[in-house]
Protein backbone atom coordinates (compact mmCIF):
# COMPACT_ATOMS: atom_id res chain seq x y z
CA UNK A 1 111.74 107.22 84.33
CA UNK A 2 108.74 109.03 85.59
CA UNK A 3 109.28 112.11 88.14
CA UNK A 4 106.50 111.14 90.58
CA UNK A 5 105.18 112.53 93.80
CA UNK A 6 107.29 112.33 97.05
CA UNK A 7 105.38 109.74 99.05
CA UNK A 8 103.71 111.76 101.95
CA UNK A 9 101.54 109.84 104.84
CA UNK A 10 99.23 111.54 107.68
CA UNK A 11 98.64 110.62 111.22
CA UNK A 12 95.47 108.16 111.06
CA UNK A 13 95.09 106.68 114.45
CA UNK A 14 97.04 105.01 117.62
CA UNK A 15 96.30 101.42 118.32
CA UNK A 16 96.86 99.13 121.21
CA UNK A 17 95.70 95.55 120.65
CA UNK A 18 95.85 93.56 124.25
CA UNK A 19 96.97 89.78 123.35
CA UNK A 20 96.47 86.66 124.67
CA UNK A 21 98.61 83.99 125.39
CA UNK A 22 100.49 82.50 121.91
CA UNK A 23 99.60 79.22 120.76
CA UNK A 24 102.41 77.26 119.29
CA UNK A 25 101.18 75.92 116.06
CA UNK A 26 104.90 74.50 115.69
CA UNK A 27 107.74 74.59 112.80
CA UNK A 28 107.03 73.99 109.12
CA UNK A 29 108.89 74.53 105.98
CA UNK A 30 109.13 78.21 106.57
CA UNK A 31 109.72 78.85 109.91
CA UNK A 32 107.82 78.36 113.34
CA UNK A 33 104.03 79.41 113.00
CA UNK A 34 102.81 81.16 116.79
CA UNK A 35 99.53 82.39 117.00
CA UNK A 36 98.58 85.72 118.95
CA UNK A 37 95.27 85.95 119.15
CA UNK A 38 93.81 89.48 120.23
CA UNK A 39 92.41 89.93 123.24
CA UNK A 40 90.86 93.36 122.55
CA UNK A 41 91.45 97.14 123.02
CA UNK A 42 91.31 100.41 121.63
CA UNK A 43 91.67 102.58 118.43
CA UNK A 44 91.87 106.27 118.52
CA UNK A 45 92.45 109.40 115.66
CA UNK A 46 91.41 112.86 114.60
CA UNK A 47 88.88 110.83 111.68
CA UNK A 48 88.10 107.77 113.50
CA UNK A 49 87.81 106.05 117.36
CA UNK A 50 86.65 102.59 118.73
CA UNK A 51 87.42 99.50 120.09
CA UNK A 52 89.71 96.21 118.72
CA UNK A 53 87.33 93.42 119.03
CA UNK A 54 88.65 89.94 120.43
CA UNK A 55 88.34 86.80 118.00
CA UNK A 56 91.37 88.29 115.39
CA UNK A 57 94.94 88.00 115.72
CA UNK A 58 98.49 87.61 114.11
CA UNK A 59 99.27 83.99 112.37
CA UNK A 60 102.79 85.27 112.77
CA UNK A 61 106.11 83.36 111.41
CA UNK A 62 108.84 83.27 113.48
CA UNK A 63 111.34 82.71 110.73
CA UNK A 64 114.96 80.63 110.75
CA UNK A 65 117.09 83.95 110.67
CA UNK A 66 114.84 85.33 113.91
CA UNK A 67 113.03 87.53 112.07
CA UNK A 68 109.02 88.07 112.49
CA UNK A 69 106.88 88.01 109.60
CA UNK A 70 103.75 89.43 110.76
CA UNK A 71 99.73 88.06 109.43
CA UNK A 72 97.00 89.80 111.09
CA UNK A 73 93.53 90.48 110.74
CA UNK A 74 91.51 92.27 113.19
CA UNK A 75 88.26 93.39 113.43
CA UNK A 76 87.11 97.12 115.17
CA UNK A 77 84.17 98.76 116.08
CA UNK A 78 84.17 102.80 115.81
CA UNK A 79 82.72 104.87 118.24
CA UNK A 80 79.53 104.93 116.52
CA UNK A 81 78.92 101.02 116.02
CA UNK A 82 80.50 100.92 112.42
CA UNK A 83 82.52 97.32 111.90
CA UNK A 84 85.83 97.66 109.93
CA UNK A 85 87.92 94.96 109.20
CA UNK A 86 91.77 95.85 109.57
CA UNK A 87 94.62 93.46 107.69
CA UNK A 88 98.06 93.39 107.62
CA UNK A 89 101.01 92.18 107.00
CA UNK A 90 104.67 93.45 108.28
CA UNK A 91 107.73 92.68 109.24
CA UNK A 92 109.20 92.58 113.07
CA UNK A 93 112.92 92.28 112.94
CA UNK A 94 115.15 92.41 116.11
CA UNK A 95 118.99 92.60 116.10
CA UNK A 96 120.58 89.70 117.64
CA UNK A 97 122.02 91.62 120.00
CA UNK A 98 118.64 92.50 121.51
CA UNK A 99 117.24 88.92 121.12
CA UNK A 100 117.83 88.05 125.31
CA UNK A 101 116.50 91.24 126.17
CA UNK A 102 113.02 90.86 123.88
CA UNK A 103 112.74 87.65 125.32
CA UNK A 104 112.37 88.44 128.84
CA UNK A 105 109.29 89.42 129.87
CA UNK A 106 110.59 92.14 131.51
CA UNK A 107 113.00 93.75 130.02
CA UNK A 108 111.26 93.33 126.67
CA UNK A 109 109.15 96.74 127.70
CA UNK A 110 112.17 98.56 128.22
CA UNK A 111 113.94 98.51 124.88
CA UNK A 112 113.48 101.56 122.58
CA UNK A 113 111.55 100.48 119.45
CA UNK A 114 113.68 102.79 117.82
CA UNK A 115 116.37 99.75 118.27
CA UNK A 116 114.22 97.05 116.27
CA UNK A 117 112.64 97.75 112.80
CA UNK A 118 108.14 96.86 113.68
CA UNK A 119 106.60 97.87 109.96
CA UNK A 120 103.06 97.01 108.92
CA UNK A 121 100.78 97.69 105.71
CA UNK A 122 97.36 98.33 106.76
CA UNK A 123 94.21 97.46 104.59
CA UNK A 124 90.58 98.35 105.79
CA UNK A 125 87.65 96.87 104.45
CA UNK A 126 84.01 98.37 105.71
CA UNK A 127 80.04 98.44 104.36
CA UNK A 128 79.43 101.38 106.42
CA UNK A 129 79.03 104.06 104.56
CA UNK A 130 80.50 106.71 106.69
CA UNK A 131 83.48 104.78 106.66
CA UNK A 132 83.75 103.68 103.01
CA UNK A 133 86.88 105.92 102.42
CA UNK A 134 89.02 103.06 104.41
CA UNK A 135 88.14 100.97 101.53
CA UNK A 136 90.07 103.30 99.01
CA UNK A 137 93.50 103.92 101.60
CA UNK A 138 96.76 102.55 101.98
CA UNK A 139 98.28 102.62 105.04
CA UNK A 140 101.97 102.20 107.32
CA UNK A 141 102.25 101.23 110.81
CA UNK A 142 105.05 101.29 113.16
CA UNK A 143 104.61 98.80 116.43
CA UNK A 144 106.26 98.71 119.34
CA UNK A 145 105.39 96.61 122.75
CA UNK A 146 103.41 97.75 125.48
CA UNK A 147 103.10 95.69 128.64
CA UNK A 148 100.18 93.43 127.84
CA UNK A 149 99.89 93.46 124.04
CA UNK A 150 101.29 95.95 120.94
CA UNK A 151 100.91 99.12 120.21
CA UNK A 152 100.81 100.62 116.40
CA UNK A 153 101.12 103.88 115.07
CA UNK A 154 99.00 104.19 111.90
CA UNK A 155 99.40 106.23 108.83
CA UNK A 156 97.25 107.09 105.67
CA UNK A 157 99.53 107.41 102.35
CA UNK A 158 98.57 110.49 100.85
């Protein structure tokens, strides 16, 4: 075995991505298929800023064992009128013991993410050349709700 490098990440940007309603797309072999489209928002980090366009969204999978298997691509605009396209995938999985509470529309605000396990692997993709290091990044997320939408936490790995 190889002695590699510790795997170190830093801060890129905080996200909030305002959704719409889900549509229902129903059950197939893998689980039930909701769609959340986004209905906007806004990026913001020391290296980049902007807004989360509408017309993206999560094809997400609620699976049988009530875990969330998460499919989203997004598109953003920086600050300066750069497009970047943002995918991801993750996983959203909720104890069952919290399951009532996430599902009341209420409540659901009030839990502490630090009680459900929200992961995602960002991928950027951009022609603008001030940008073009996104292209070459890997990236981790940790989501939580926020009334309206989610809210991500984004890291570059190092």
């Amino acid at each position: 075995m190889t002695d590699v490098a510790e795997i170190k990440t830093e801060f890129l940007f905080d996200m909030v991505d305002d959704l719409q309603p889900p549509l229902t797309i129903g059950p197939g072999p893998f689980g039930k298929r909701v769609f959340f489209g986004s209905g906007g928002g806004t990026f913001d980090g020391p290296k980049l800023r902007g807004e989360v366009l509408t017309g993206g969204g999560d094809w997400a999978l609620l699976r049988p064992d009530g875990g969330l298997t998460l499919d989203v691509r997004l598109t953003l605009r920086t600050h300066d009128g750069a497009l970047v396209q943002m995918t991801y995938g993750g996983r959203w999985i909720t104890p069952p013991d919290l399951r009532v509470d996430m599902a009341d529309p209420v409540k659901r605000y009030q839990v502490d993410p630090d009680r459900y396990y929200f992961r995602t692997n960002p991928l950027f993709e951009t022609g603008a050349a001030e940008y073009a290091w996104l292209n070459d990044i890997v990236c981790v997320g940790t989501g939580y709700l926020v009334e309206g939408g989610v809210a991500y936490r984004i890291f570059q790995v190092l």
